[in-house]
XYZ file of C-alpha atoms in Angstrom:
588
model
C 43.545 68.806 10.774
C 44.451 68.479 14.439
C 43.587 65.359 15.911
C 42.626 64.758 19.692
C 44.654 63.882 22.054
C 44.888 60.146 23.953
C 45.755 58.888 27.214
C 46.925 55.332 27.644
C 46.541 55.102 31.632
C 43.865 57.325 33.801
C 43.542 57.516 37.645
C 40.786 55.688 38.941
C 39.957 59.183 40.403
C 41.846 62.655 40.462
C 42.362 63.377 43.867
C 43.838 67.365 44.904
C 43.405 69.945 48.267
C 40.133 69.580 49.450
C 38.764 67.796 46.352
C 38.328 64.425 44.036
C 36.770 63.753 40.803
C 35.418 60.560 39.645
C 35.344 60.650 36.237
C 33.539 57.377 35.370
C 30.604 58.951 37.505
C 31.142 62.271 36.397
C 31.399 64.221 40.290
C 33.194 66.462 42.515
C 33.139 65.141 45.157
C 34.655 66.981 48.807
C 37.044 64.740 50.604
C 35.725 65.288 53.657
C 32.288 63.980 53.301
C 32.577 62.491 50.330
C 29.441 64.698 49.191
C 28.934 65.973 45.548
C 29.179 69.468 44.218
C 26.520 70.637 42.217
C 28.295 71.300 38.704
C 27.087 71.972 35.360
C 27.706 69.228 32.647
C 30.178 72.023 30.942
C 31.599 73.004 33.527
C 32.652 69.433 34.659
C 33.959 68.809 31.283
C 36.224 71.892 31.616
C 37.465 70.368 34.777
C 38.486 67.008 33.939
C 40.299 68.798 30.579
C 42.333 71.142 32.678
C 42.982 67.826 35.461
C 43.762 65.628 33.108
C 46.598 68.241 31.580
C 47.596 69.310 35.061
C 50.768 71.768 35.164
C 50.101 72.210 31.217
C 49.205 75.567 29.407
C 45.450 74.578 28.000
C 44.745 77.184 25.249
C 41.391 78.801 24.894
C 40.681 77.542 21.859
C 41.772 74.240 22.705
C 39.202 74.127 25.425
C 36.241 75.383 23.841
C 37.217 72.663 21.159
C 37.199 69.985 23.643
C 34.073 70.874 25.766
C 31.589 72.236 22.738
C 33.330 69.908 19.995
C 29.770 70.406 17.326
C 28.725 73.569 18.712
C 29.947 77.173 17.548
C 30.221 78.862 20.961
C 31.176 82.260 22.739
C 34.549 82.514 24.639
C 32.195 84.205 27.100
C 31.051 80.608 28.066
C 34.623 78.991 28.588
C 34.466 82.730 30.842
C 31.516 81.401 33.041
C 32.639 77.854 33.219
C 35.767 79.027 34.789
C 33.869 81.339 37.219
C 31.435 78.181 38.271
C 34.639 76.197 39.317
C 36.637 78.914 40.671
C 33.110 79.468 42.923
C 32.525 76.102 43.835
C 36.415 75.539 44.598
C 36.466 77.910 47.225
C 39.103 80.204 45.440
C 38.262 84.028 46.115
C 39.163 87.056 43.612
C 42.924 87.035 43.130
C 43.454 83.514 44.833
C 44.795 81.103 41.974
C 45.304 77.653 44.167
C 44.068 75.397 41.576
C 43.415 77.315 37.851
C 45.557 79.913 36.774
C 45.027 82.584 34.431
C 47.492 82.437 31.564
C 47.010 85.741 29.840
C 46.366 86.000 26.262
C 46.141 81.994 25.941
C 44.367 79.931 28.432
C 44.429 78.193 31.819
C 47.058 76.010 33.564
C 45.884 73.904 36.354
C 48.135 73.511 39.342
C 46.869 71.706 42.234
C 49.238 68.993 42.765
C 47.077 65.136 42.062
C 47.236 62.495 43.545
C 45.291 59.242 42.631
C 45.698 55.683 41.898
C 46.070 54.105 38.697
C 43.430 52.458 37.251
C 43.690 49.250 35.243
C 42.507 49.978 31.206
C 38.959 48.610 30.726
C 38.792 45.145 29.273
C 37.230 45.236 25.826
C 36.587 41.766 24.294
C 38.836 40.567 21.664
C 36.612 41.444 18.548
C 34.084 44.107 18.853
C 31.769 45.493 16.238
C 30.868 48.976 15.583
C 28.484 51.189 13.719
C 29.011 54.207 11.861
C 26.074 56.254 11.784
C 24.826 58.365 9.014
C 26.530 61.695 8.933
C 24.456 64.518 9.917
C 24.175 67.031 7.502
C 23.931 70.772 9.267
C 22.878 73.450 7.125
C 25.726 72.578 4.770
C 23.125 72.355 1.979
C 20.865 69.710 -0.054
C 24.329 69.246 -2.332
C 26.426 68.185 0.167
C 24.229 65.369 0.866
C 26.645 63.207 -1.122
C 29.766 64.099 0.763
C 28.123 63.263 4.118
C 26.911 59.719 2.310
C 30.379 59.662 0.875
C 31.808 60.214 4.155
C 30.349 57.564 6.440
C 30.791 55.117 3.605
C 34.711 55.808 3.232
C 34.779 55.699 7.027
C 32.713 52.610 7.203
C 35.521 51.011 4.540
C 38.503 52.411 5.987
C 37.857 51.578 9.676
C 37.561 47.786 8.604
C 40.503 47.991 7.047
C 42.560 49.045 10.309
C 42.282 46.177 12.118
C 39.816 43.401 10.525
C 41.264 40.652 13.103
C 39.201 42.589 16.009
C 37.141 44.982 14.740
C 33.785 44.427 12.313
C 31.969 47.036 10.750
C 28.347 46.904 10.035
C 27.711 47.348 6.530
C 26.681 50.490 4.833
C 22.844 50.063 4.205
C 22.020 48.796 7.611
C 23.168 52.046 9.222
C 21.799 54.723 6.735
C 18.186 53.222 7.762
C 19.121 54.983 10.687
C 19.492 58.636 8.786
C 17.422 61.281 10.281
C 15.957 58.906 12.957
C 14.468 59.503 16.180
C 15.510 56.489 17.784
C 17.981 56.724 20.279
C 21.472 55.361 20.518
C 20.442 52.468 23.199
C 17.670 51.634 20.466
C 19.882 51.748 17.624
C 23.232 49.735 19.411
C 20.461 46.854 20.351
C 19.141 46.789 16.877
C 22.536 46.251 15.144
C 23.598 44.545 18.127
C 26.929 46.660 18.129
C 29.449 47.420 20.913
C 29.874 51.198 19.797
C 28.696 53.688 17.356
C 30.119 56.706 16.006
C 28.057 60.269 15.543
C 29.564 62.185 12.683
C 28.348 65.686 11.565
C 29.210 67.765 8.722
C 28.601 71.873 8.997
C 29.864 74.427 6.633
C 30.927 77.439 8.477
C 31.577 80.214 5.751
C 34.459 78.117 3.324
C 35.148 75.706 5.901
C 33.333 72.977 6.642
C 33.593 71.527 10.045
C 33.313 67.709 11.040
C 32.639 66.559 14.542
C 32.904 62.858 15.336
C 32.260 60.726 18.505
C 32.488 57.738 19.629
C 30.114 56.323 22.278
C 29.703 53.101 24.121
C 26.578 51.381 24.072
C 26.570 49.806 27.157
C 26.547 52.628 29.052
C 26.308 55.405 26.825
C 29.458 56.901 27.607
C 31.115 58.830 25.068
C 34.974 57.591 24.965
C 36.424 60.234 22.197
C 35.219 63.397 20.619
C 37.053 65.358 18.209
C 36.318 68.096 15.957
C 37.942 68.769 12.349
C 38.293 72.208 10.493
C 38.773 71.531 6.897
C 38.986 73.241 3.814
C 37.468 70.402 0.762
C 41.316 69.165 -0.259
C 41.790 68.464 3.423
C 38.694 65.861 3.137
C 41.269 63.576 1.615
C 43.220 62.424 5.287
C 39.754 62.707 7.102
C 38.687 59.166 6.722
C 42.678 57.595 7.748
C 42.713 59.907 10.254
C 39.565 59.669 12.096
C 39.541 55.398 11.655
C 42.894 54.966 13.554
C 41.966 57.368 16.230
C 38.453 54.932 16.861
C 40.412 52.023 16.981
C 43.037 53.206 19.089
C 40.276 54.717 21.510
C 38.998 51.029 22.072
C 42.166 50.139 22.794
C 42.946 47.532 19.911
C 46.158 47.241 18.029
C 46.797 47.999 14.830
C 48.793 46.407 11.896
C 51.268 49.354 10.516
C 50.706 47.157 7.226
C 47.334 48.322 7.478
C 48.196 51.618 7.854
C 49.878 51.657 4.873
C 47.095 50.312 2.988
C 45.065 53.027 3.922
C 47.517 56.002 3.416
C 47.428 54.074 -0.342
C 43.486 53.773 -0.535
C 42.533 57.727 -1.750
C 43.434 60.074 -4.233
C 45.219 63.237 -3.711
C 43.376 65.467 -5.885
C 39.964 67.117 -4.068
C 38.444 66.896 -7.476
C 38.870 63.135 -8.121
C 37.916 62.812 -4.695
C 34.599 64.414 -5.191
C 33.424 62.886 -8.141
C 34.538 59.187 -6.745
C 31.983 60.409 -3.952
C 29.079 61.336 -6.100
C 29.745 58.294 -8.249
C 29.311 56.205 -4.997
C 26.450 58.326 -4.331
C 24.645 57.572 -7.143
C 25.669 54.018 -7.949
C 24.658 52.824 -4.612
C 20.691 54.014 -6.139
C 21.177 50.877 -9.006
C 19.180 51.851 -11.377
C 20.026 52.193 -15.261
C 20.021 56.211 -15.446
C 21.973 56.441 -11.929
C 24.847 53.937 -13.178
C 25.310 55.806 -16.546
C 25.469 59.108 -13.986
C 28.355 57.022 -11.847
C 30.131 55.790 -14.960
C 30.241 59.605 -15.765
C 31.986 60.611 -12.572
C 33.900 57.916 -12.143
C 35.286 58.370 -15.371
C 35.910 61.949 -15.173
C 37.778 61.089 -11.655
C 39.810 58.386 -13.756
C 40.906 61.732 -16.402
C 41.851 63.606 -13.316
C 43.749 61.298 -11.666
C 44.818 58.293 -13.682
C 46.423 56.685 -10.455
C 43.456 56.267 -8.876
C 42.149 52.929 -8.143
C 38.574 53.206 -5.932
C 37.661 54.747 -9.148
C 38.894 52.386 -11.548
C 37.326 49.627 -8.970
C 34.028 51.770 -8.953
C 34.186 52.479 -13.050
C 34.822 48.306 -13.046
C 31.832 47.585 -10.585
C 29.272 50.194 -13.011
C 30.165 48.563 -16.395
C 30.259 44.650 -14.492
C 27.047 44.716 -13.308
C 24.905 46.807 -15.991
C 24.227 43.834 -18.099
C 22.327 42.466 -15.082
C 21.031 45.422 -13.574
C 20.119 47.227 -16.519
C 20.559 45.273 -19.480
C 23.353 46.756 -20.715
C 25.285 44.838 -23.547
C 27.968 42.426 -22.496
C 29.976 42.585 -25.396
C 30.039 46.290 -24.915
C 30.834 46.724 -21.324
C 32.940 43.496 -20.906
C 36.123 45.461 -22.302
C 35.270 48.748 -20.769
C 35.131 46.407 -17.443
C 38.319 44.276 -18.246
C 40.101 47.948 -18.968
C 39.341 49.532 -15.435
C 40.122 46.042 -13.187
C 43.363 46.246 -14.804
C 43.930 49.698 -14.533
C 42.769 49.838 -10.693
C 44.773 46.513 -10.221
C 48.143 47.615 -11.710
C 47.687 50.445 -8.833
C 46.822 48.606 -5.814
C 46.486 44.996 -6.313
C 45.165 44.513 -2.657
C 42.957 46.839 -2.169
C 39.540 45.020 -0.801
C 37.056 46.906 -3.361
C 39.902 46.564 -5.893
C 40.031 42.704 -5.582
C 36.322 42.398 -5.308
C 35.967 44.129 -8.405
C 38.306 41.888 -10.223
C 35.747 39.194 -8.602
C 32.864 40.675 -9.782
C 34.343 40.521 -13.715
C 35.055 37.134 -13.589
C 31.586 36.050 -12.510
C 29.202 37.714 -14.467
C 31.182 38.748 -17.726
C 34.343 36.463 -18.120
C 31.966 33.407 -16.510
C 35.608 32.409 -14.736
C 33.766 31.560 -11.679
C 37.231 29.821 -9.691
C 38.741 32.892 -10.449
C 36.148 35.214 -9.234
C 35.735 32.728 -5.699
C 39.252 33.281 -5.366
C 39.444 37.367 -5.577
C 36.317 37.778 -3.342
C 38.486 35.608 -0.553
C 41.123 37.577 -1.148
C 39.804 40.749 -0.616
C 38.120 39.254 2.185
C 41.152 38.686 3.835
C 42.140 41.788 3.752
C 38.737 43.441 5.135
C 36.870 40.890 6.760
C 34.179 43.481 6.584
C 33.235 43.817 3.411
C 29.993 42.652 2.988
C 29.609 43.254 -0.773
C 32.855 40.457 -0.869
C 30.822 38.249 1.321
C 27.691 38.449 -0.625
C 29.426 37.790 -3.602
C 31.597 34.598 -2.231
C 28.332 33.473 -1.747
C 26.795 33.891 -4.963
C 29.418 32.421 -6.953
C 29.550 29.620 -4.572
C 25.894 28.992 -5.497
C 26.529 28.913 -9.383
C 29.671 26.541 -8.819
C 26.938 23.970 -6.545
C 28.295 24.550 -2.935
C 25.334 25.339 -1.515
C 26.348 25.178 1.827
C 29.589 27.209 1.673
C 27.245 29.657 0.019
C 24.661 29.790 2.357
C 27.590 30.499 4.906
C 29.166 33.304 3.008
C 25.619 35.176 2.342
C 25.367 34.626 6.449
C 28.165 36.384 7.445
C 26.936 39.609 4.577
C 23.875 39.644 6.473
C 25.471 40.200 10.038
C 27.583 42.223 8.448
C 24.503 44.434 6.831
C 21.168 43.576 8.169
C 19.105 45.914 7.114
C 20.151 45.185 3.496
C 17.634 44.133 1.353
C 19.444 42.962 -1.131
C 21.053 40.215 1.090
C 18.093 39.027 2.151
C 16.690 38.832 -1.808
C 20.050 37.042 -2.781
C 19.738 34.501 0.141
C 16.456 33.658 -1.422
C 18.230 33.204 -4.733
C 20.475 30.835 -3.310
C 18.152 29.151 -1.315
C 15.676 28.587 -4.673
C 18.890 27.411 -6.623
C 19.841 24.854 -3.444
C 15.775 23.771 -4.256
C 14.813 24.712 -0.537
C 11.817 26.705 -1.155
C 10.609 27.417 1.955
C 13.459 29.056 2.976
C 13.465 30.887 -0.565
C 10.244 32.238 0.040
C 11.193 33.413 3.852
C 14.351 35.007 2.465
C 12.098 37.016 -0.147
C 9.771 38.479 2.410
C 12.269 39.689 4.956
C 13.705 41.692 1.851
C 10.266 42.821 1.139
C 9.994 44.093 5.115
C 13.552 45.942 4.842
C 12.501 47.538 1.826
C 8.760 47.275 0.767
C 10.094 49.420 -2.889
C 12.522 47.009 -3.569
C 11.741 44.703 -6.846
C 14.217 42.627 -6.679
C 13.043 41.219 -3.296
C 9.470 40.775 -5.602
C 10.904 39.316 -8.112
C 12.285 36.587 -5.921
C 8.848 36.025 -4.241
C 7.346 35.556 -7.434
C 9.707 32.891 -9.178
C 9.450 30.609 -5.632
C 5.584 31.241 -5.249
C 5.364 29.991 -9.246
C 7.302 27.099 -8.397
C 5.182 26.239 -5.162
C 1.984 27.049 -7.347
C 0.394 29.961 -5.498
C -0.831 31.794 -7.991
C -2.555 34.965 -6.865
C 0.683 35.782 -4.416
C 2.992 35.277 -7.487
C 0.916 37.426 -9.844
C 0.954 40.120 -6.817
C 4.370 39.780 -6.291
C 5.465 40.413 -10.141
C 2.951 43.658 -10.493
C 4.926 44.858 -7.633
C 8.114 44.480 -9.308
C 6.877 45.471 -12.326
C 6.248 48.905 -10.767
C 9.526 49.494 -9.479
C 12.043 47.563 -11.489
C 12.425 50.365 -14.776
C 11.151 48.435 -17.080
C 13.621 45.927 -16.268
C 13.310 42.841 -18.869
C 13.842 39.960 -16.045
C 10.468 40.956 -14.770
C 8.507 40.977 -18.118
C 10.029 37.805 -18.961
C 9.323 36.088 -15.580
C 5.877 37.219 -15.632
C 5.282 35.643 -19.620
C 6.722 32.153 -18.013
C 4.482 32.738 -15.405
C 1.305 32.932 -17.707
C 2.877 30.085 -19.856
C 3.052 27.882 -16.759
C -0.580 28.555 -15.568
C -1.537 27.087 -18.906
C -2.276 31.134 -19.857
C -0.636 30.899 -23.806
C -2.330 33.146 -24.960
C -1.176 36.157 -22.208
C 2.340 34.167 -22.515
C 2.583 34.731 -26.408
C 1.451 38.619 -25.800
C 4.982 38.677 -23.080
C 6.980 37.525 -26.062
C 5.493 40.120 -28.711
C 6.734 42.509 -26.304
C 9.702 41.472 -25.682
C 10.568 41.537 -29.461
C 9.065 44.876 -29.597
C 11.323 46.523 -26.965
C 14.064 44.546 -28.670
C 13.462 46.894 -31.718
C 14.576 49.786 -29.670
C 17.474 48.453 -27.486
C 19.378 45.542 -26.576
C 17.007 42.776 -24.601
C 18.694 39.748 -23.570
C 17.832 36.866 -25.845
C 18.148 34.449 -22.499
C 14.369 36.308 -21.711
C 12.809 35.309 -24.608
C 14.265 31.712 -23.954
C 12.874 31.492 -20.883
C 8.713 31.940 -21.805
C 9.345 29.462 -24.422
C 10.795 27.091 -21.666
C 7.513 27.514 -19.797
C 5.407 27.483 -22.726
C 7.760 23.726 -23.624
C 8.539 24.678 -27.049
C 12.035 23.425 -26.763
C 13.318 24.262 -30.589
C 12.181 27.739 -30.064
C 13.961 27.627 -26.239
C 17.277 26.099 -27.545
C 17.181 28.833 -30.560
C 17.272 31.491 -28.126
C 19.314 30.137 -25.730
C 21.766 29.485 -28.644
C 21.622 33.611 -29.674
C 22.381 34.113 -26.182
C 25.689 32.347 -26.061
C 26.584 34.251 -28.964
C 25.738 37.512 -27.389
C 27.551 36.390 -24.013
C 24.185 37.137 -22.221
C 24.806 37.093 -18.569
C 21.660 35.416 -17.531
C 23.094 32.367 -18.852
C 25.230 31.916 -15.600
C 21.703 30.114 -13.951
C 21.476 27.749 -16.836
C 23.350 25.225 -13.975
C 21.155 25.602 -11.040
C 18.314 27.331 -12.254
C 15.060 24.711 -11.312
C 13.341 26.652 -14.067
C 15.371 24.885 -16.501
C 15.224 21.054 -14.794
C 13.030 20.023 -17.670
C 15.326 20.024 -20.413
C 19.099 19.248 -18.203
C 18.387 15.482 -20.325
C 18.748 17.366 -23.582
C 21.582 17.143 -25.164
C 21.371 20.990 -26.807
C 21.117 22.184 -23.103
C 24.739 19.997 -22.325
C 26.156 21.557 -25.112
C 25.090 24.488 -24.090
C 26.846 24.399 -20.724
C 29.811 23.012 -22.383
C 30.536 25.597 -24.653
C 29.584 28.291 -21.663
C 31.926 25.981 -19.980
C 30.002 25.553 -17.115
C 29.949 21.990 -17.154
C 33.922 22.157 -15.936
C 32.493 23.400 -12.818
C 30.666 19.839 -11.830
């Protein structure tokens, strides 16, 4: 794939016979009376190309690259461009004073220049910018994934290049923008970025061509442009490639350590490299059917390529977090998860996602939560990007009691993705765990506005409004989730504390003859059926449960320490032993 080429040092303007282009204001201008020159967009874009590579043979193909770098265009209109400026330059048929004709290849400007230097642009010391949402063009409904796939790898590998001065909004905030109307002003003020980069994906016969710029938000001027003809296996070098170019185009330097990172970071089989794409693809949907669909891939990547670590990481993150998100069995998956961290880890121990995923096993499986803090600062350190490292900094720093180091970390996710819902629905967990309800219950309605589908964000609105006794909005809030979740067994149980609370036992003891029912079909977490005997204060019958949930490892233990659901019964000694044997009480 041929990248574009760069210029350290431009003229302030281009100065030659009777003419002089200003390129930041995009004229030709005569000398004489300093008066512009009606030219076509195009045909001042073939200009500047053939100035700016004075006295150098500037193919054809080259050209029409440069000028039309996402359109498929005639050689018949590089043909009229060149007439327009031979016109408007004054040279008549046979007269060659400024473009020559190279036969059979292109054009070769000659015109001696003149001009003054002009001093680089100052760009601030840390600037953050967006990737937008590839644009799929007519490359079909099942390459959806690989443009996904694509502006999520480019998202991760462009805040790996130079995480001292560049941040990288997050991946959810920017595919709100997919297949949006707004315009790039609209979108730069929204995410409050200093550039964005417009990506498209077209498959032209076996090829499939990618076209990338990068544009300035201030003033909408587009620094770099580049097109990329690429058979599939060629997909692998797109993402290194195209991130250094960006961060060289804005000028900031970069860390050859990083560079070696990310020539480390993929797989060199296509085929692995697909199916860690779809996996993404899919997992990123978190529900139960879509994570056994990304454990498939993943896995089948893993067969393919045994070296291959973002799919051992991604493998990791699918078994990890199933127990939570789709109560999956912890005794099950914690080996499965322990096998893949290690795998991905004895590959590249500092890879971000790698590091994070060793995090994300030690909090919600191995319950090693000073472990787990330190892997999600580590891989923050080496993309200070990351916002799923962030989020999770934050989360364990809310089970361990640091309530305001976790409030800080689940911050910074947020700037990082604010369109996330799922940060905003975690900052209300940690807010209801740090016993600041109001905030709780702001947190869960700004997920609720990102994503009015999203249960999690309902779930969290129901637990505060139950604790801050508004009844109807709590009852609201859990049919929502209900509708949404998959059946999920958090919400069922929540809802038979709820009734148990409002004094309701009889609607409470219905909850818990259903959750024994569905138990009879698959694994439900015994912490659920704890929990509606907590509100219904049956403490033998709470403690019993809670006890068959140590000995299944159940995951929902982990809010045993903070949870205010549980406050009544911290005095108990069964609930200290409890967190003893859990050993959560090392954490105080």
């Amino acid at each position: 794939m041929p990248g574009p080429a760069t210029n350290s040092t431009k003229p302030l303007s281009y100065n030659f016979g009777d003419f002089r282009v200003d390129p930041a204001k995009r004229l030709l201008l005569r000398r004489d009376d300093d008066g512009p020159v009606p030219l076509t967009p195009k045909a001042f874009d073939t200009l500047l190309h053939l100035v700016e590579h004075q006295g150098e043979v500037v193919t054809k193909e080259e050209l029409m690259r440069a000028i039309w770098p996402d359109t498929i265009v005639e050689e018949n209109n590089l043909n009229q461009n060149i007439s327009a400026l031979r016109r408007v330059l004054g040279e008549s048929r046979g007269q060659n004073r400024y473009i020559v004709t190279i036969p059979g290849r292109g054009y070769r400007f000659t015109s001696p220049i003149t001009g003054s230097p002009q001093a680089p642009r100052q760009e601030p010391d840390h600037v953050t910018v967006g990737v937008l949402p590839f644009e799929n063009i007519g490359a079909g409904l099942d390459r959806e994934y690989l443009a996904d796939g694509l502006t999520e790898e480019t998202i991760a590998s462009l805040g790996q290049i130079d995480p001292g001065h560049i941040s990288v909004i997050g991946r959810t905030s920017v595919m709100t923008y997919k297949r949006t109307t707004k315009t790039l002003a609209e979108i730069g003020r929204e995410l409050d970025t200093a550039y964005l980069i417009e990506s498209s994906l077209r498959a032209e016969g076996g090829r499939l061509r990618i076209t990338s710029k990068l544009i300035r938000v201030s003033d909408q001027v587009r620094i770099w442009s580049a097109s990329y003809d690429s058979e599939p296996s060629s997909m692998l070098a797109f993402q290194r490639e195209l991130s250094i170019t960006i961060a060289e185009q804005i000028r900031l330097r970069l860390s050859p350590e990083r560079l070696t990172a990310l020539a480390k970071r993929q797989t060199q089989n296509p085929a692995a490299y697909d199916l860690y794409l779809r996996g993404r693809h899919v997992w990123n949907l978190s529900t139960p059917p879509t994570t056994r669909r990304a454990i498939e891939y993943f896995s089948h990547a893993t067969d393919l390529d045994p070296n291959y670590a973002l799919a051992w990481s991604g493998l990791a993150d699918a078994y990890s977090g199933g127990p939570i998100n789709g109560d999956a069995v912890p005794l099950v998956v914690r080996p499965r998860a322990r096998e893949a961290v290690a795998h991905a880890l004895s590959v590249s121990p500092e890879l971000p996602e790698v590091l994070a995923s060793l995090g994300f096993l030690k909090f919600w499986l191995d319950w090693e939560w000073p472990a787990a803090e330190a892997a999600f600062r580590r891989a923050i350190t080496f993309d200070p990007s990351y916002a799923f490292a962030h989020r999770m900094l934050g989360v364990t720093l809310s089970h361990m009691r640091r309530h305001e180091e976790a409030a800080s970390a689940m911050r910074r996710a947020r700037e990082l993705d604010p369109l996330y819902a799922m940060h905003h629905a975690l900052s209300s967990q940690l807010a209801f765990a740090g016993r600041r309800y109001s905030e709780a219950l702001q947190f869960a309605r700004q997920a609720i506005v990102v994503d009015p589908e999203f249960w999690i964000g309902y779930m969290q609105l129901a637990q505060v409004c139950v604790q801050l006794g508004d009844d109807d909005l709590a009852m609201d809030a859990l049919n929502r989730a209900g509708r949404t979740s998959g059946g999920n067994t958090k919400i069922i149980s929540l809802r038979g504390y709820y009734f148990a609370r409002m004094g309701q036992i009889s609607e409470a003891q219905d909850v818990l003859d259903t959750l024994q029912a569905i138990a009879r079909e698959r694994y439900v977490p015994p912490y659920t059926i704890a929990l509606v005997y907590a509100g219904l204060e049956q403490p033998d019958a709470a403690f019993e449960w809670l006890e068959r949930a140590s000995e299944a490892r159940d995951v929902h233990l982990i809010f045993l320490p903070i949870d205010p659901k549980w406050d009544a019964f911290r005095s108990d000694s069964r609930f200290q032993s409890i967190l003893k044997r859990c050993e959560f009480t090392s954490l105080e």
